Amino acid sequence: MTSTVDSHKETLGFETEVKQLLHLMVHALYSNKEIFLRELISNASDACDKLRFEALSNDNLYEGDTDLRIKVDFDADAGIVTIKDNGIGMSRDEVVENIGTIAKSGTKSFIEALSGDQKADSQLIGQFGVGFYSAFIVAKKVVLNTRKAGASADHGVRWESEGEGTYTLETTDKADRGTEIILFLNDEAKEFADAFRLRNVITRYSDHISIPIYMDKQGEDESGEEAINQASALWKRAKKDISEDEYNEFYKHVAHDFEDPMAYIHNHVEGNQSYSSLLYVPKRAPFDLYDRERRHGIKLYVRRVFIMEDSEKLMPEYLRFVRGVIDSDDLPLNVSREILQHNRQIDTIRGASVKKVLGMLEGIAKDDAEKYAEFWKEFGKVIKEGPAEDFANKERILKLVRFASTHNDNDTQNVSLDEYISRMKEGQTKIYYVTAETYAAAKNSPHLEVFAKKGIEVLLLCDRVDEWMMSHVTDYDGKNFQSVAKGDLDLGELEDEAEKEEHKKAAEEAKDFVDKLKEALGEKVKEVRITHRLTNSPSCLVVEDDDMAVNLQRMLKAAGQAMPETKPILEINPVHPLSKKVEQEAGSERFNAWAGILFDQAMLAEGGQLQDPAGFVKTLNELMFE
Ligand code: ADP
Ligand code: MG
């Protein structure tokens, strides 16, 4: 950052990332130039919304002018387009902070997200919060004059840049509050200094902006100005009067998306609480879905006055991809974040909105499997946070979850619990699942062997969030979930008496062998026992029903959490050749080494890590070439 000249005028440098961004605007995004207007009008409208909100607690900010508006002007001869608002304006510091030196969090992500496809890339601008700079797609020079509402006239600020490395900043006189942006069009963008072209772009992209956008009347004997957008709050209108196109365009505006939404739901609620809600599910996950500082969510209005954009209060985390507007007739206009935190009305609206969204998703799942599959691919992992977060709707959320399963031969998550239940074997009372770090580890888990043999379906869970989800659910539709890697395997009626008798006999016969293994493994295991889980593998690890799954322990440890040590239980398949071999070695000096191999193999098959991998290899080699 450089700073020179006198106290009023200074030249400042952009940070590297902003410079890169500007370079891109100028040189790489010229195929869809017109979006600059959408972005600048969107900023002007935001600025008016902000003023209206601030003025709720300080009327003076209006300075006697409550008629919020945006004006678009042009000068064809000079090649100039001007966008002017009487919104909140900016102080000198705010100019530096908002559009000056330092790159905002979205800048880097934006640059990274660029695909090289100009059309697609230019659409991304709004989403990443770098809209202002799109001015440089069409302008060789941008001047921004602004004055903060409530500040005296000599506190105006003039910002000017040619989009290269620097900008100048100067304190000026500005009588009217708000912001004016003057674009000196470059040679390739002169077409925009034209009434028809500007109107056309504005009605296309900004018709639904709820602040009126004015232009001078055209034509020989016409004078004065006229509003060229509808400037009505779309969400307040009757559903029958809104076209699909209007819904879609409005979505693009609130969500800063460039694609149509996947689905939406619009409601006017009257009664105890009156409010309107217009909620959308996007087609694609936004780049900051997992970013704690994500920028967009649900916009809250009170009687058409924009209050704030804050998803947390209006939607739970697991529905954080939902976009749209909620407009309450009953909340006080002076609501603050603190009030919202503990507001019964907000809780009611939120509760009802969640149900609406769940209902909308259920509708898609029921009527359009393909669409739901798309939805699940984009947002499934987020929905899986739901059962832990939203106790009241747990069953409904679980109904929406889709799983990979042994019923399929690939990792597509498309099996619902209802579908699983419909395929349950006679006598089966539980929903069986296995968790692992990868699909391959889940699918090839030794724990599945007996289930494969008996043709019992098992759900395969390998998303990071799965362990978390499963630790918060016990049952669905009256059936308990059962991890196939937990507890003593009890297949209940799925096994006949003869089989049960056989297991008992095997356990008795192997008692001596099991005791010796336990002695050899010592502290490593909680218990050693015979199992009938396995058909092809010699051994596996399980934990007690109430212990944390081995996989979850590993994940939490990796995340740096201190974990109480839960020892696994080693289960042995007594008829496997390796078990037989080890059994024969009982009493020999190599027995401890063999016991270790049984344990380590079981750990590896779980996708786990060995405490001493080199030792394992060495021992194995010694045993092989003894
Ligand atoms: P975003 O609108 O997503 O925040 P932009 O790059 O479009 O990103 O704008 C950056 C910031 O500059 C805005 O958040 C706002 O603080 C400020 N700003 C831009 N235009 C105006 C305006 N017309 N009036 C007041 N502030 C503005
Ligand atoms: Mg913007």
XYZ file of C-alpha atoms and ligand atoms in Angstrom:
654
model
C 0.000 0.000 0.000
C 1.367 3.399 -0.944
C 0.129 6.751 0.291
C 1.236 10.100 -1.073
C 0.292 13.746 -1.675
C -1.503 16.112 0.635
C -3.987 15.419 3.371
C -6.995 15.412 1.110
C -5.945 13.664 -2.021
C -4.061 10.419 -1.804
C -3.135 7.639 -4.166
C -3.517 4.142 -2.849
C -2.541 0.793 -4.308
C -4.716 -2.284 -4.674
C -3.601 -5.533 -3.128
C -2.276 -8.138 -5.547
C -5.472 -10.138 -5.565
C -7.593 -7.114 -6.398
C -5.183 -6.277 -9.184
C -5.539 -9.771 -10.580
C -9.272 -9.464 -10.374
C -9.301 -6.143 -12.182
C -7.048 -7.525 -14.841
C -9.511 -10.347 -15.359
C -12.439 -7.970 -15.567
C -10.754 -5.935 -18.234
C -9.198 -8.689 -20.289
C -11.098 -11.883 -19.773
C -14.753 -11.162 -19.130
C -15.819 -9.030 -22.024
C -18.246 -11.463 -23.631
C -21.076 -10.774 -21.226
C -20.521 -7.127 -20.521
C -24.032 -6.136 -19.563
C -23.885 -7.740 -16.141
C -22.064 -4.660 -14.833
C -25.402 -2.879 -14.729
C -27.081 -5.592 -12.731
C -24.265 -5.518 -10.180
C -24.175 -1.752 -9.776
C -27.950 -1.508 -9.518
C -27.957 -4.331 -7.009
C -25.449 -2.380 -4.904
C -27.529 0.784 -5.189
C -30.608 -1.106 -4.076
C -28.715 -2.660 -1.143
C -27.575 0.833 -0.152
C -31.188 2.058 -0.111
C -32.275 -0.961 1.932
C -29.512 -0.271 4.414
C -30.505 3.356 4.771
C -34.130 2.438 5.354
C -33.093 0.064 8.082
C -30.677 2.467 9.791
C -33.229 5.249 9.599
C -35.647 3.192 11.662
C -33.640 4.149 14.704
C -32.391 7.497 13.401
C -34.797 9.450 11.278
C -32.263 12.208 10.640
C -30.421 10.008 8.190
C -33.122 10.719 5.642
C -32.108 14.383 5.642
C -35.692 15.196 4.743
C -35.732 12.961 1.665
C -37.478 9.625 2.226
C -38.073 8.904 -1.416
C -35.451 6.249 -2.080
C -34.529 5.853 -5.706
C -31.972 4.875 -8.285
C -31.286 6.938 -11.381
C -29.531 5.741 -14.500
C -28.230 8.377 -16.919
C -26.049 8.446 -19.973
C -24.258 10.785 -22.326
C -23.919 9.204 -25.738
C -21.454 11.756 -27.081
C -19.099 11.537 -24.143
C -19.555 7.769 -23.769
C -20.614 7.959 -20.139
C -23.110 5.978 -18.044
C -24.019 7.080 -14.522
C -25.757 5.086 -11.787
C -26.884 7.128 -8.858
C -28.658 6.274 -5.614
C -29.728 8.172 -2.514
C -28.979 5.259 -0.207
C -26.686 4.991 2.778
C -23.494 6.187 1.055
C -19.978 5.594 2.355
C -17.447 7.389 4.515
C -13.858 7.698 3.365
C -12.818 4.741 5.498
C -15.683 2.660 4.201
C -14.699 3.353 0.615
C -11.218 2.068 1.330
C -12.587 -0.929 3.133
C -15.357 -1.888 0.717
C -13.957 -1.222 -2.706
C -10.418 -0.163 -2.044
C -7.212 -1.696 -1.086
C -7.817 -5.064 0.436
C -9.287 -8.069 -1.266
C -12.474 -9.380 0.277
C -12.800 -13.005 1.242
C -14.638 -13.834 -1.977
C -11.932 -12.474 -4.263
C -9.589 -15.393 -4.033
C -12.355 -17.958 -4.302
C -13.675 -16.135 -7.329
C -10.339 -16.220 -9.102
C -9.977 -19.890 -8.250
C -13.460 -20.703 -9.472
C -12.919 -19.235 -12.918
C -13.206 -21.817 -15.627
C -12.019 -19.869 -18.632
C -15.508 -19.888 -20.068
C -16.180 -16.164 -20.160
C -19.907 -16.376 -20.124
C -20.020 -18.693 -17.151
C -17.262 -16.835 -15.343
C -18.845 -13.436 -15.612
C -21.983 -14.880 -14.057
C -20.053 -15.801 -10.949
C -19.203 -12.246 -10.046
C -22.265 -11.496 -7.932
C -22.016 -14.695 -5.961
C -18.512 -13.958 -4.787
C -19.155 -10.420 -3.646
C -16.907 -8.717 -6.154
C -19.710 -7.104 -8.161
C -18.476 -3.543 -7.944
C -15.364 -4.321 -9.943
C -17.463 -5.483 -12.880
C -17.635 -1.754 -13.695
C -14.214 -2.230 -15.245
C -15.555 -4.650 -17.808
C -17.047 -1.669 -19.628
C -15.197 1.329 -18.226
C -11.670 2.550 -18.804
C -12.144 4.863 -15.858
C -14.567 4.718 -12.932
C -15.376 7.639 -10.658
C -17.371 7.082 -7.504
C -18.763 10.048 -5.609
C -20.360 9.252 -2.327
C -21.476 10.782 0.923
C -22.643 8.935 3.964
C -26.197 9.640 5.076
C -26.145 12.010 8.031
C -22.648 13.363 7.362
C -22.185 17.033 6.495
C -21.935 18.099 2.862
C -18.168 18.642 3.013
C -17.652 14.968 3.874
C -18.137 13.724 0.364
C -15.568 11.301 -1.051
C -14.346 10.975 -4.590
C -12.792 7.685 -5.602
C -11.288 7.298 -9.011
C -9.470 4.500 -10.755
C -8.497 3.300 -14.173
C -8.500 -0.257 -12.944
C -4.761 -0.687 -13.071
C -2.781 -0.828 -9.853
C -3.996 2.237 -7.994
C -6.862 4.525 -7.170
C -7.104 8.055 -5.824
C -9.183 9.205 -2.940
C -10.168 12.736 -2.153
C -12.548 14.472 0.220
C -15.027 16.694 -1.627
C -18.271 18.563 -1.200
C -21.364 16.561 -2.040
C -24.754 18.048 -1.257
C -26.945 14.997 -1.724
C -26.339 11.830 0.238
C -25.718 8.504 -1.437
C -23.514 7.239 -4.200
C -22.998 8.111 -7.810
C -20.923 5.938 -10.077
C -19.684 7.419 -13.322
C -18.447 5.003 -15.944
C -16.237 6.317 -18.733
C -16.942 3.584 -21.232
C -14.108 1.977 -23.123
C -14.222 1.829 -26.905
C -15.764 -1.642 -26.997
C -18.612 -0.711 -24.655
C -19.879 2.534 -26.104
C -23.133 0.787 -27.043
C -24.282 1.101 -23.440
C -24.551 4.885 -23.659
C -27.916 4.369 -25.274
C -31.433 4.645 -23.896
C -32.807 1.563 -25.564
C -29.891 -0.647 -24.606
C -29.906 0.456 -20.979
C -33.651 -0.003 -20.574
C -33.451 -3.366 -22.121
C -30.755 -4.578 -19.744
C -32.442 -3.052 -16.710
C -35.811 -4.619 -17.374
C -34.151 -7.930 -18.046
C -32.059 -8.105 -14.895
C -33.448 -5.607 -12.452
C -37.192 -5.489 -12.889
C -37.777 -7.091 -9.487
C -35.586 -4.621 -7.593
C -37.971 -3.153 -5.044
C -36.492 0.376 -5.299
C -37.656 2.361 -8.339
C -35.082 2.808 -11.080
C -35.576 5.997 -13.074
C -34.375 7.098 -16.477
C -35.046 10.306 -18.356
C -37.937 10.090 -20.746
C -36.848 9.863 -24.350
C -38.451 11.326 -27.423
C -38.801 14.711 -29.045
C -41.190 16.516 -26.770
C -40.878 14.448 -23.644
C -39.290 15.661 -20.485
C -38.945 14.454 -16.945
C -38.187 10.951 -15.834
C -40.006 7.668 -15.417
C -39.551 4.509 -13.393
C -38.690 1.634 -15.661
C -39.008 -1.288 -13.280
C -42.023 -2.623 -11.453
C -40.463 -1.771 -8.094
C -42.913 -3.900 -6.182
C -41.996 -6.488 -3.608
C -42.538 -9.599 -5.682
C -43.029 -11.804 -2.649
C -46.015 -9.716 -1.551
C -47.877 -10.221 -4.799
C -50.487 -12.923 -5.289
C -49.028 -16.168 -6.589
C -51.337 -16.244 -9.580
C -49.976 -12.901 -10.769
C -46.364 -14.007 -10.862
C -44.906 -15.807 -13.832
C -42.342 -18.572 -13.672
C -39.860 -16.187 -15.278
C -40.407 -13.586 -12.630
C -39.881 -16.126 -9.889
C -36.685 -17.256 -11.551
C -35.311 -13.768 -12.103
C -36.063 -12.807 -8.550
C -34.223 -15.891 -7.373
C -31.134 -14.893 -9.316
C -31.248 -11.564 -7.608
C -31.641 -12.761 -4.018
C -29.318 -15.712 -4.381
C -26.721 -13.993 -6.561
C -26.972 -17.041 -8.748
C -27.039 -17.125 -12.523
C -29.011 -20.315 -12.968
C -32.684 -20.869 -12.373
C -33.516 -22.419 -9.017
C -34.293 -26.100 -8.631
C -37.539 -25.426 -6.803
C -39.360 -22.740 -4.875
C -42.287 -22.328 -2.558
C -44.262 -19.159 -2.041
C -46.670 -18.632 0.837
C -48.845 -15.954 2.293
C -49.716 -16.798 5.859
C -52.529 -14.973 7.620
C -53.798 -15.290 11.138
C -52.074 -15.244 14.456
C -48.935 -14.299 12.638
C -49.021 -12.819 9.217
C -46.086 -13.118 6.911
C -45.068 -13.992 3.398
C -42.250 -16.308 2.516
C -40.666 -17.077 -0.803
C -38.071 -19.807 -0.433
C -35.844 -21.337 -3.079
C -33.644 -24.390 -3.365
C -30.717 -23.682 -5.724
C -29.645 -26.102 -8.395
C -26.060 -26.051 -7.314
C -24.268 -25.704 -4.015
C -22.702 -22.268 -3.537
C -18.934 -22.135 -3.163
C -19.156 -21.188 0.507
C -21.551 -23.905 1.658
C -19.016 -25.004 4.244
C -17.664 -21.563 5.005
C -18.650 -20.246 8.418
C -18.627 -16.729 7.089
C -20.882 -17.441 4.187
C -22.612 -14.411 2.850
C -26.078 -15.223 1.701
C -29.162 -16.752 3.191
C -32.692 -15.663 3.865
C -33.480 -11.967 3.714
C -35.730 -10.782 6.496
C -38.150 -7.934 5.813
C -40.678 -6.352 8.099
C -43.568 -4.817 6.183
C -41.325 -4.581 3.105
C -38.465 -2.907 4.918
C -35.301 -4.910 4.571
C -33.988 -5.770 8.034
C -31.118 -8.162 7.557
C -29.805 -11.127 5.700
C -29.118 -13.826 8.168
C -29.729 -17.453 7.598
C -29.061 -18.640 11.130
C -32.134 -17.128 12.679
C -34.454 -18.078 9.876
C -33.207 -21.473 8.769
C -31.315 -24.183 10.617
C -27.785 -24.997 9.511
C -28.781 -28.134 7.644
C -30.991 -26.039 5.361
C -28.439 -23.284 4.929
C -28.561 -23.574 1.149
C -32.128 -22.257 1.082
C -32.407 -18.740 -0.320
C -35.212 -16.233 -0.387
C -37.250 -13.759 1.550
C -39.394 -13.778 4.653
C -41.494 -10.672 5.239
C -43.300 -10.359 8.554
C -46.285 -8.090 9.178
C -46.066 -8.388 12.932
C -42.463 -7.975 14.020
C -41.522 -4.550 15.325
C -39.588 -2.526 12.794
C -36.807 -1.903 15.249
C -35.831 -5.553 15.575
C -32.191 -6.188 16.221
C -30.117 -9.322 15.981
C -30.373 -9.696 19.738
C -34.147 -9.501 19.681
C -34.310 -12.047 16.888
C -32.290 -14.478 18.923
C -35.097 -14.987 21.423
C -38.192 -14.009 19.561
C -41.232 -16.262 19.684
C -42.632 -14.882 16.461
C -39.380 -15.600 14.659
C -39.325 -19.099 16.134
C -42.811 -19.750 14.818
C -41.999 -18.414 11.368
C -38.802 -20.399 11.288
C -40.527 -23.588 12.409
C -43.197 -23.233 9.757
C -40.657 -22.352 7.064
C -38.582 -25.431 7.854
C -41.678 -27.577 7.465
C -42.435 -25.908 4.141
C -38.938 -26.610 2.858
C -39.045 -30.218 4.034
C -42.421 -30.576 2.360
C -41.038 -29.156 -0.865
C -38.136 -31.637 -0.777
C -40.484 -34.514 -0.027
C -42.507 -33.460 -3.047
C -39.465 -33.570 -5.319
C -38.378 -36.931 -3.906
C -41.805 -38.332 -4.599
C -42.485 -36.871 -8.022
C -39.147 -36.481 -9.694
C -36.491 -39.013 -8.764
C -33.966 -37.613 -11.203
C -34.261 -34.115 -9.828
C -34.028 -35.421 -6.311
C -30.875 -37.331 -7.192
C -29.369 -34.036 -8.405
C -30.453 -32.351 -5.231
C -28.985 -35.111 -3.128
C -25.652 -34.900 -4.920
C -25.394 -31.197 -4.190
C -26.840 -30.973 -0.702
C -27.076 -34.491 0.743
C -24.124 -34.078 3.072
C -25.691 -30.949 4.520
C -29.086 -32.592 4.994
C -27.292 -35.321 6.927
C -26.497 -32.742 9.611
C -30.240 -32.480 10.162
C -31.065 -35.403 12.451
C -28.500 -34.140 14.957
C -29.610 -30.520 14.714
C -33.362 -30.711 14.407
C -34.743 -33.205 16.843
C -38.369 -32.314 16.167
C -38.121 -33.145 12.463
C -35.747 -36.082 12.771
C -38.051 -38.666 11.237
C -38.930 -36.430 8.293
C -35.297 -35.637 7.630
C -34.317 -39.308 7.806
C -36.984 -40.020 5.237
C -35.175 -37.621 2.903
C -31.744 -39.168 3.390
C -30.355 -41.409 0.663
C -27.744 -44.076 1.196
C -25.299 -46.166 -0.717
C -26.127 -49.787 -0.072
C -25.022 -53.342 -0.717
C -28.143 -53.524 -2.866
C -26.300 -51.458 -5.498
C -22.996 -52.221 -7.087
C -21.777 -48.625 -7.068
C -21.391 -45.784 -4.631
C -24.496 -43.820 -5.677
C -26.494 -42.703 -2.680
C -30.015 -43.459 -3.811
C -31.533 -45.878 -1.320
C -34.096 -44.416 1.065
C -34.886 -45.961 4.416
C -38.394 -46.723 3.230
C -36.954 -48.628 0.309
C -34.567 -50.483 2.602
C -37.416 -51.452 4.899
C -39.495 -52.692 2.002
C -36.670 -55.114 1.151
C -36.070 -56.366 4.679
C -35.911 -60.127 5.047
C -38.518 -62.030 6.932
C -37.623 -61.966 10.590
C -35.329 -58.941 10.153
C -36.072 -56.282 12.745
C -33.123 -53.943 12.370
C -31.706 -51.576 9.811
C -28.110 -52.648 9.336
C -25.354 -50.243 8.358
C -21.599 -49.991 8.304
C -19.508 -46.810 8.483
C -16.042 -46.417 7.023
C -13.783 -43.727 5.698
C -14.250 -44.616 2.055
C -16.856 -46.372 -0.005
C -14.364 -49.133 -0.842
C -13.579 -49.709 2.823
C -17.277 -49.873 3.654
C -18.140 -52.149 0.779
C -15.294 -54.556 1.472
C -15.623 -54.507 5.216
C -15.281 -57.992 6.688
C -18.270 -57.207 8.860
C -20.507 -57.573 5.841
C -19.606 -61.171 5.115
C -22.383 -62.914 6.990
C -24.902 -60.396 5.645
C -23.816 -61.104 2.103
C -24.149 -64.805 2.762
C -27.682 -64.400 4.020
C -28.648 -61.825 1.388
C -29.370 -59.105 3.940
C -28.968 -55.540 2.700
C -26.566 -53.254 4.579
C -26.334 -49.476 4.184
C -22.834 -48.268 3.371
C -21.935 -44.980 5.030
C -18.723 -43.212 4.187
C -19.312 -39.453 4.221
C -17.536 -37.688 7.034
C -20.824 -36.539 8.478
C -22.274 -40.065 8.595
C -20.798 -41.066 11.949
C -22.119 -37.846 13.384
C -25.560 -38.471 11.991
C -25.684 -42.072 13.143
C -24.621 -41.116 16.646
C -27.839 -39.070 16.837
C -30.345 -41.561 15.547
C -31.594 -44.731 17.136
C -34.528 -45.757 15.011
C -36.675 -45.048 12.000
C -40.225 -46.173 11.499
C -40.026 -48.286 14.630
C -36.900 -50.125 13.531
C -33.596 -49.776 15.308
C -30.410 -48.976 13.500
C -27.647 -51.470 14.094
C -24.028 -50.986 13.139
C -22.707 -54.281 11.851
C -19.406 -53.435 13.533
C -20.855 -52.966 16.972
C -21.821 -55.326 19.730
C -22.384 -59.013 19.778
C -23.894 -59.953 16.461
C -27.404 -61.104 17.128
C -29.260 -61.851 13.960
C -32.335 -62.901 15.910
C -34.801 -64.748 13.782
C -32.577 -64.425 10.772
C -30.774 -67.458 12.093
C -32.316 -70.801 12.692
C -31.850 -72.995 15.726
C -29.297 -75.259 14.050
C -27.071 -72.308 13.218
C -27.305 -70.957 16.737
C -26.392 -74.335 18.145
C -23.427 -74.525 15.813
C -22.112 -71.118 16.949
C -22.382 -72.138 20.543
C -20.456 -75.296 19.911
C -17.759 -73.484 17.973
C -17.345 -70.980 20.808
C -16.933 -73.742 23.369
C -14.421 -75.630 21.280
C -12.328 -72.525 20.713
C -12.334 -71.358 24.298
C -8.785 -72.387 24.983
C -7.478 -70.781 21.798
C -9.380 -67.563 22.550
C -7.926 -67.343 26.053
C -4.427 -67.737 24.691
C -4.986 -65.010 22.119
C -6.275 -62.686 24.803
C -3.195 -63.339 26.853
C -0.899 -62.738 23.882
C -2.573 -59.468 22.887
C -2.879 -58.186 26.430
C -3.711 -54.482 26.645
C -4.510 -54.126 22.969
C -7.944 -55.675 23.253
C -10.890 -55.586 25.564
C -11.893 -59.090 24.703
C -11.316 -61.854 22.168
C -14.198 -63.993 20.994
C -15.385 -66.292 18.263
C -17.634 -64.820 15.611
C -19.973 -65.960 12.917
C -19.886 -62.558 11.226
C -17.073 -63.651 8.988
C -16.994 -66.054 6.129
C -13.903 -65.027 4.133
C -11.798 -63.124 6.640
C -9.934 -64.516 9.598
C -10.657 -61.697 12.055
C -12.322 -58.351 12.605
C -12.625 -55.636 15.237
C -15.860 -54.587 16.880
C -16.803 -52.275 19.711
C -19.454 -52.586 22.398
C -22.850 -51.222 21.538
C -22.423 -48.065 23.580
C -18.802 -47.470 22.619
C -17.878 -45.048 19.925
C -17.288 -46.680 16.563
C -13.630 -47.315 15.762
C -13.964 -45.113 12.696
C -15.460 -42.211 14.643
C -12.745 -42.431 17.275
C -10.180 -42.205 14.531
C -11.839 -39.162 12.961
C -12.106 -37.289 16.225
C -8.515 -38.074 17.065
C -7.437 -36.807 13.648
C -9.376 -33.608 14.374
C -7.227 -33.164 17.461
C -9.765 -34.216 20.081
C -8.571 -35.959 23.195
C -10.230 -39.356 23.175
C -10.707 -41.733 26.035
C -9.140 -44.998 24.934
C -11.821 -47.531 23.971
C -10.317 -50.886 23.335
C -11.782 -52.949 20.533
C -12.940 -56.510 20.736
C -11.124 -58.921 18.413
C -13.412 -61.432 16.789
C -12.046 -64.584 15.229
C -13.445 -66.710 12.440
C -12.462 -70.141 13.754
C -12.772 -71.976 10.454
C -10.530 -69.647 8.464
C -7.188 -71.275 7.492
C -5.205 -68.444 9.115
C -7.041 -68.906 12.427
C -6.383 -72.614 12.228
C -2.725 -71.981 11.549
C -2.462 -69.621 14.522
C -4.281 -72.110 16.694
C -1.723 -74.762 15.754
C 1.041 -72.413 16.820
C -0.384 -72.121 20.318
C 2.413 -72.891 22.709
C 5.165 -72.090 20.225
C 7.398 -69.060 20.595
C 5.925 -67.586 17.416
C 2.390 -67.567 18.804
C 2.541 -63.952 19.993
C 3.686 -62.834 16.557
C 0.809 -64.737 14.894
C -1.719 -63.255 17.317
C -0.410 -59.798 16.466
C -0.933 -60.490 12.764
C -4.576 -61.441 13.350
C -5.117 -58.215 15.217
C -3.251 -55.966 12.779
C -5.019 -57.449 9.763
C -8.358 -56.753 11.368
C -7.273 -53.172 11.989
C -6.156 -52.738 8.380
C -9.391 -54.174 7.040
C -11.245 -51.509 9.046
C -9.269 -48.858 7.181
C -7.364 -48.220 10.386
C -3.721 -47.444 10.951
C -1.242 -49.698 12.637
C 0.697 -48.451 15.589
C 3.839 -50.037 14.160
C 3.439 -50.632 10.402
C 7.113 -51.461 9.867
C 6.950 -53.979 12.694
C 3.912 -55.580 11.064
C 5.709 -55.995 7.748
C 8.814 -57.369 9.405
C 6.886 -59.891 11.488
C 4.803 -60.966 8.531
C 7.890 -61.546 6.411
C 9.601 -63.492 9.142
C 6.570 -65.726 9.527
C 6.313 -66.258 5.785
C 9.899 -67.363 5.385
C 10.389 -69.159 8.645
P -21.293 -7.037 -2.478
O -22.375 -6.154 -3.018
O -21.582 -8.468 -2.753
O -20.946 -6.773 -1.045
P -19.703 -5.494 -4.261
O -18.353 -5.660 -4.831
O -20.801 -5.375 -5.248
O -19.956 -6.713 -3.298
O -19.733 -4.233 -3.325
C -18.784 -4.113 -2.300
C -19.232 -3.210 -1.189
O -19.118 -1.838 -1.574
C -20.680 -3.362 -0.771
O -20.844 -4.411 0.153
C -20.965 -2.014 -0.132
O -20.507 -1.995 1.209
C -20.119 -1.072 -0.945
N -20.912 -0.421 -1.981
C -20.905 -0.698 -3.300
N -21.771 0.087 -3.966
C -22.344 0.885 -3.051
C -23.334 1.938 -3.101
N -23.928 2.276 -4.249
N -23.650 2.555 -1.943
C -23.060 2.200 -0.768
N -22.150 1.241 -0.663
C -21.781 0.586 -1.787
Mg -22.851 -6.144 -4.987
